[in-house]
mmCIF file of C-alpha atoms in Angstrom:
data_model
loop_
_atom_site.group_PDB
_atom_site.id
_atom_site.type_symbol
_atom_site.label_atom_id
_atom_site.label_comp_id
_atom_site.label_asym_id
_atom_site.label_seq_id
_atom_site.Cartn_x
_atom_site.Cartn_y
_atom_site.Cartn_z
ATOM 1 C CA MET D 1 0.008 0.006 0.007
ATOM 2 C CA MET D 2 2.849 2.354 0.826
ATOM 3 C CA MET D 3 4.359 1.821 -2.648
ATOM 4 C CA TYR D 4 1.038 2.629 -4.232
ATOM 5 C CA ARG D 5 0.819 6.000 -2.379
ATOM 6 C CA ARG D 6 4.394 7.008 -3.433
ATOM 7 C CA TYR D 7 3.591 6.082 -7.021
ATOM 8 C CA ASN D 8 0.382 8.165 -6.983
ATOM 9 C CA SER D 9 2.115 11.177 -5.415
ATOM 10 C CA ARG D 10 4.893 11.004 -8.031
ATOM 11 C CA ILE D 11 2.350 10.866 -10.845
ATOM 12 C CA ALA D 12 0.387 13.743 -9.257
ATOM 13 C CA GLY D 13 3.631 15.776 -9.002
ATOM 14 C CA LEU D 14 4.461 15.051 -12.627
ATOM 15 C CA VAL D 15 0.969 15.956 -13.817
ATOM 16 C CA PHE D 16 1.122 19.169 -11.795
ATOM 17 C CA SER D 17 4.518 20.084 -13.267
ATOM 18 C CA VAL D 18 3.328 19.484 -16.834
ATOM 19 C CA LEU D 19 0.111 21.497 -16.317
ATOM 20 C CA LEU D 20 2.051 24.366 -14.706
ATOM 21 C CA SER D 21 4.506 24.431 -17.656
ATOM 22 C CA LEU D 22 1.552 24.544 -20.088
ATOM 23 C CA VAL D 23 -0.055 27.468 -18.198
ATOM 24 C CA LEU D 24 3.223 29.419 -17.999
ATOM 25 C CA CYS D 25 3.855 28.874 -21.775
ATOM 26 C CA ALA D 26 0.332 30.002 -22.532
ATOM 27 C CA CYS D 27 0.965 33.278 -20.641
ATOM 28 C CA SER D 28 4.218 34.084 -22.468
ATOM 29 C CA PRO D 29 3.755 36.220 -25.539
ATOM 30 C CA THR D 30 4.854 34.806 -28.850
ATOM 31 C CA TYR D 31 6.795 37.125 -31.137
ATOM 32 C CA ASP D 32 6.521 36.401 -34.869
ATOM 33 C CA TRP D 33 8.993 38.963 -36.223
ATOM 34 C CA ARG D 34 8.570 40.241 -39.774
ATOM 35 C CA GLU D 35 9.986 43.130 -41.666
ATOM 36 C CA ILE D 36 7.373 45.620 -42.740
ATOM 37 C CA PRO D 37 7.933 48.339 -45.333
ATOM 38 C CA ALA D 38 6.244 51.554 -44.269
ATOM 39 C CA GLY D 39 6.430 54.198 -47.027
ATOM 40 C CA GLY D 40 10.091 55.284 -46.665
ATOM 41 C CA ALA D 41 11.182 53.133 -43.730
ATOM 42 C CA ARG D 42 11.331 49.484 -42.700
ATOM 43 C CA VAL D 43 10.982 47.942 -39.270
ATOM 44 C CA LEU D 44 10.594 44.471 -37.704
ATOM 45 C CA PHE D 45 7.138 44.042 -36.140
ATOM 46 C CA PRO D 46 6.490 41.248 -33.663
ATOM 47 C CA ASP D 47 3.198 40.408 -35.389
ATOM 48 C CA LYS D 48 1.188 41.501 -38.382
ATOM 49 C CA PRO D 49 0.528 45.202 -37.809
ATOM 50 C CA GLN D 50 -2.776 47.052 -38.240
ATOM 51 C CA SER D 51 -2.640 50.239 -40.290
ATOM 52 C CA GLN D 52 -4.545 53.500 -39.873
ATOM 53 C CA THR D 53 -4.331 57.128 -40.859
ATOM 54 C CA ARG D 54 -5.695 59.983 -38.867
ATOM 55 C CA GLU D 55 -5.489 63.737 -38.896
ATOM 56 C CA VAL D 56 -3.549 65.324 -36.045
ATOM 57 C CA GLU D 57 -2.437 68.849 -35.282
ATOM 58 C CA LEU D 58 1.317 69.318 -34.806
ATOM 59 C CA ASP D 59 2.901 72.683 -34.476
ATOM 60 C CA GLY D 60 -0.421 74.317 -35.317
ATOM 61 C CA ILE D 61 -0.598 72.475 -38.651
ATOM 62 C CA LYS D 62 -3.141 69.699 -39.436
ATOM 63 C CA VAL D 63 -1.287 66.725 -40.940
ATOM 64 C CA ASP D 64 -2.110 63.078 -41.659
ATOM 65 C CA MET D 65 -0.349 60.599 -39.392
ATOM 66 C CA ASN D 66 0.073 57.129 -40.919
ATOM 67 C CA MET D 67 0.520 54.479 -38.176
ATOM 68 C CA GLN D 68 1.159 50.806 -38.097
ATOM 69 C CA SER D 69 0.850 49.036 -34.841
ATOM 70 C CA ALA D 70 0.815 45.588 -33.259
ATOM 71 C CA ARG D 71 0.159 44.404 -29.731
ATOM 72 C CA ILE D 72 1.789 41.397 -28.084
ATOM 73 C CA GLY D 73 0.684 40.631 -24.577
ATOM 74 C CA ASN D 74 0.638 43.952 -22.713
ATOM 75 C CA LEU D 75 3.129 45.632 -25.050
ATOM 76 C CA SER D 76 2.207 47.924 -27.953
ATOM 77 C CA PHE D 77 4.615 48.479 -30.899
ATOM 78 C CA ALA D 78 3.940 51.349 -33.257
ATOM 79 C CA LEU D 79 5.521 53.133 -36.170
ATOM 80 C CA ALA D 80 4.105 56.519 -37.072
ATOM 81 C CA ARG D 81 4.968 58.685 -40.106
ATOM 82 C CA VAL D 82 3.978 62.282 -40.683
ATOM 83 C CA ASP D 83 4.636 63.779 -44.110
ATOM 84 C CA LEU D 84 5.848 67.359 -44.198
ATOM 85 C CA PRO D 85 3.365 69.700 -45.841
ATOM 86 C CA THR D 86 4.152 70.745 -49.408
ATOM 87 C CA GLY D 87 6.253 73.900 -49.556
ATOM 88 C CA SER D 88 7.660 73.399 -46.017
ATOM 89 C CA ASP D 89 10.754 75.361 -45.140
ATOM 90 C CA ALA D 90 14.034 73.707 -44.064
ATOM 91 C CA GLN D 91 13.122 73.839 -40.366
ATOM 92 C CA ALA D 92 9.718 72.176 -40.715
ATOM 93 C CA GLY D 93 11.025 68.693 -39.995
ATOM 94 C CA ALA D 94 12.673 69.833 -36.777
ATOM 95 C CA ARG D 95 9.480 71.680 -35.616
ATOM 96 C CA LEU D 96 7.198 68.677 -36.416
ATOM 97 C CA LEU D 97 9.653 66.322 -34.661
ATOM 98 C CA HIS D 98 9.560 68.539 -31.566
ATOM 99 C CA ALA D 99 5.702 68.637 -31.701
ATOM 100 C CA LEU D 100 5.444 64.911 -32.212
ATOM 101 C CA ARG D 101 7.667 64.303 -29.183
ATOM 102 C CA ALA D 102 5.532 66.714 -27.061
ATOM 103 C CA ALA D 103 2.317 64.991 -28.207
ATOM 104 C CA MET D 104 3.786 61.592 -27.299
ATOM 105 C CA MET D 105 4.570 62.822 -23.788
ATOM 106 C CA ARG D 106 1.144 64.325 -23.409
ATOM 107 C CA ASN D 107 -0.505 61.048 -24.471
ATOM 108 C CA ILE D 108 1.092 59.201 -21.568
ATOM 109 C CA ASP D 109 1.033 62.187 -19.106
ATOM 110 C CA GLY D 110 4.747 61.548 -18.985
ATOM 111 C CA LYS D 111 8.223 62.973 -18.819
ATOM 112 C CA PRO D 112 11.429 61.772 -20.498
ATOM 113 C CA MET D 113 13.647 59.914 -18.054
ATOM 114 C CA GLN D 114 16.491 59.522 -20.610
ATOM 115 C CA GLN D 115 17.144 61.182 -23.856
ATOM 116 C CA ALA D 116 20.122 60.690 -26.226
ATOM 117 C CA PRO D 117 21.056 61.168 -29.818
ATOM 118 C CA VAL D 118 20.973 57.971 -31.891
ATOM 119 C CA ASN D 119 21.862 57.081 -35.464
ATOM 120 C CA ILE D 120 19.029 55.586 -37.508
ATOM 121 C CA ALA D 121 20.410 53.257 -40.178
ATOM 122 C CA ARG D 122 19.674 53.485 -43.888
ATOM 123 C CA VAL D 123 18.349 50.546 -45.921
ATOM 124 C CA GLU D 124 21.085 50.698 -48.497
ATOM 125 C CA ARG D 125 24.551 49.874 -47.177
ATOM 126 C CA GLY D 126 27.099 52.654 -47.476
ATOM 127 C CA LEU D 127 24.602 55.448 -47.005
ATOM 128 C CA THR D 128 25.145 57.731 -44.071
ATOM 129 C CA ALA D 129 22.971 57.069 -41.034
ATOM 130 C CA VAL D 130 20.521 59.793 -40.062
ATOM 131 C CA ALA D 131 20.622 61.536 -36.617
ATOM 132 C CA GLY D 132 17.599 60.987 -34.445
ATOM 133 C CA ASP D 133 16.594 60.890 -30.808
ATOM 134 C CA ALA D 134 16.262 57.948 -28.415
ATOM 135 C CA ILE D 135 13.776 58.520 -25.591
ATOM 136 C CA GLU D 136 12.802 56.528 -22.492
ATOM 137 C CA ALA D 137 9.876 57.929 -20.561
ATOM 138 C CA GLY D 138 7.485 57.066 -17.770
ATOM 139 C CA GLY D 139 3.894 58.071 -17.516
ATOM 140 C CA LEU D 140 0.359 56.855 -16.828
ATOM 141 C CA SER D 141 -2.291 55.048 -18.831
ATOM 142 C CA ALA D 142 -5.676 54.501 -17.191
ATOM 143 C CA GLY D 143 -3.986 55.549 -13.884
ATOM 144 C CA LYS D 144 -1.364 52.862 -14.060
ATOM 145 C CA PRO D 145 2.419 53.386 -14.512
ATOM 146 C CA ILE D 146 3.695 52.715 -18.004
ATOM 147 C CA ALA D 147 7.072 52.901 -19.685
ATOM 148 C CA LEU D 148 7.786 54.120 -23.219
ATOM 149 C CA HIS D 149 10.801 53.612 -25.352
ATOM 150 C CA ALA D 150 10.997 55.521 -28.662
ATOM 151 C CA ARG D 151 13.109 56.611 -31.580
ATOM 152 C CA LEU D 152 12.220 59.836 -33.466
ATOM 153 C CA VAL D 153 13.792 61.121 -36.621
ATOM 154 C CA ALA D 154 13.122 63.705 -39.340
ATOM 155 C CA PHE D 155 14.408 62.636 -42.738
ATOM 156 C CA ASP D 156 13.672 63.716 -46.337
ATOM 157 C CA LYS D 157 9.997 64.739 -46.337
ATOM 158 C CA HIS D 158 8.874 62.701 -43.302
ATOM 159 C CA VAL D 159 9.005 62.612 -39.523
ATOM 160 C CA TRP D 160 9.126 59.113 -37.936
ATOM 161 C CA GLN D 161 8.312 57.830 -34.477
ATOM 162 C CA ALA D 162 8.910 54.198 -33.560
ATOM 163 C CA ALA D 163 7.653 53.441 -30.072
ATOM 164 C CA VAL D 164 7.005 50.581 -27.666
ATOM 165 C CA TYR D 165 4.968 51.095 -24.514
ATOM 166 C CA GLY D 166 3.399 48.966 -21.835
ATOM 167 C CA PRO D 167 3.070 48.570 -18.085
ATOM 168 C CA ARG D 168 6.253 49.486 -16.353
ATOM 169 C CA GLU D 169 6.619 46.128 -14.578
ATOM 170 C CA ASP D 170 6.195 44.256 -17.950
ATOM 171 C CA MET D 171 8.679 46.445 -19.737
ATOM 172 C CA GLY D 172 11.363 45.545 -17.156
ATOM 173 C CA GLN D 173 11.184 41.825 -18.002
ATOM 174 C CA PRO D 174 14.110 40.411 -20.057
ATOM 175 C CA ALA D 175 11.825 39.164 -22.909
ATOM 176 C CA ALA D 176 10.226 42.641 -23.150
ATOM 177 C CA ARG D 177 13.587 44.386 -23.149
ATOM 178 C CA ASP D 178 14.751 42.110 -25.921
ATOM 179 C CA ALA D 179 11.571 42.803 -27.901
ATOM 180 C CA VAL D 180 11.957 46.562 -27.455
ATOM 181 C CA ASP D 181 15.547 46.420 -28.692
ATOM 182 C CA THR D 182 14.653 44.221 -31.642
ATOM 183 C CA PHE D 183 11.883 46.585 -32.765
ATOM 184 C CA LEU D 184 13.659 49.981 -32.187
ATOM 185 C CA LEU D 185 17.057 48.837 -33.544
ATOM 186 C CA SER D 186 15.430 47.444 -36.681
ATOM 187 C CA LEU D 187 14.181 50.887 -37.782
ATOM 188 C CA ARG D 188 15.846 51.692 -41.141
ATOM 189 C CA LEU D 189 15.166 54.554 -43.521
ATOM 190 C CA GLU D 190 15.036 54.260 -47.251
#
């Protein structure tokens, strides 16, 4: 009888371990990376992105913002492009970039925690990288703390914003940090 109980407890322990593994695997997000062309840029998205265009006001000018975004677990990945208005002066890109950054901070009721210059690669090898900004910020969404990591760059006739945001505690996990790096570092301009 004693042997039978040990056998049952071992089987119960094995079944519990297998079920726990299945539950944990089901909770882990799956990343299915794919390069997506986005009208003048390319980026790796973790899933098939949704596309939308909406009118926004930046620097007192109404412009169309084209956005592609995907959500994996609690993390949102987005690439936005704003085209400079026809006849814009040489400083229009810088002004729209500044306005886009300010709008991004307002959207999360946040403040930049880190800001640094970054080089954004070009699609074709041998072409000079383009100077942009890397931003890490904290803010709130629905009253809960969130983290945001972004790259912003003005190039040619466009202003680009690649961003990943999600709950602060999720963004600190190793898998999330890897996903953020994969997405942001994959941004290349054509």
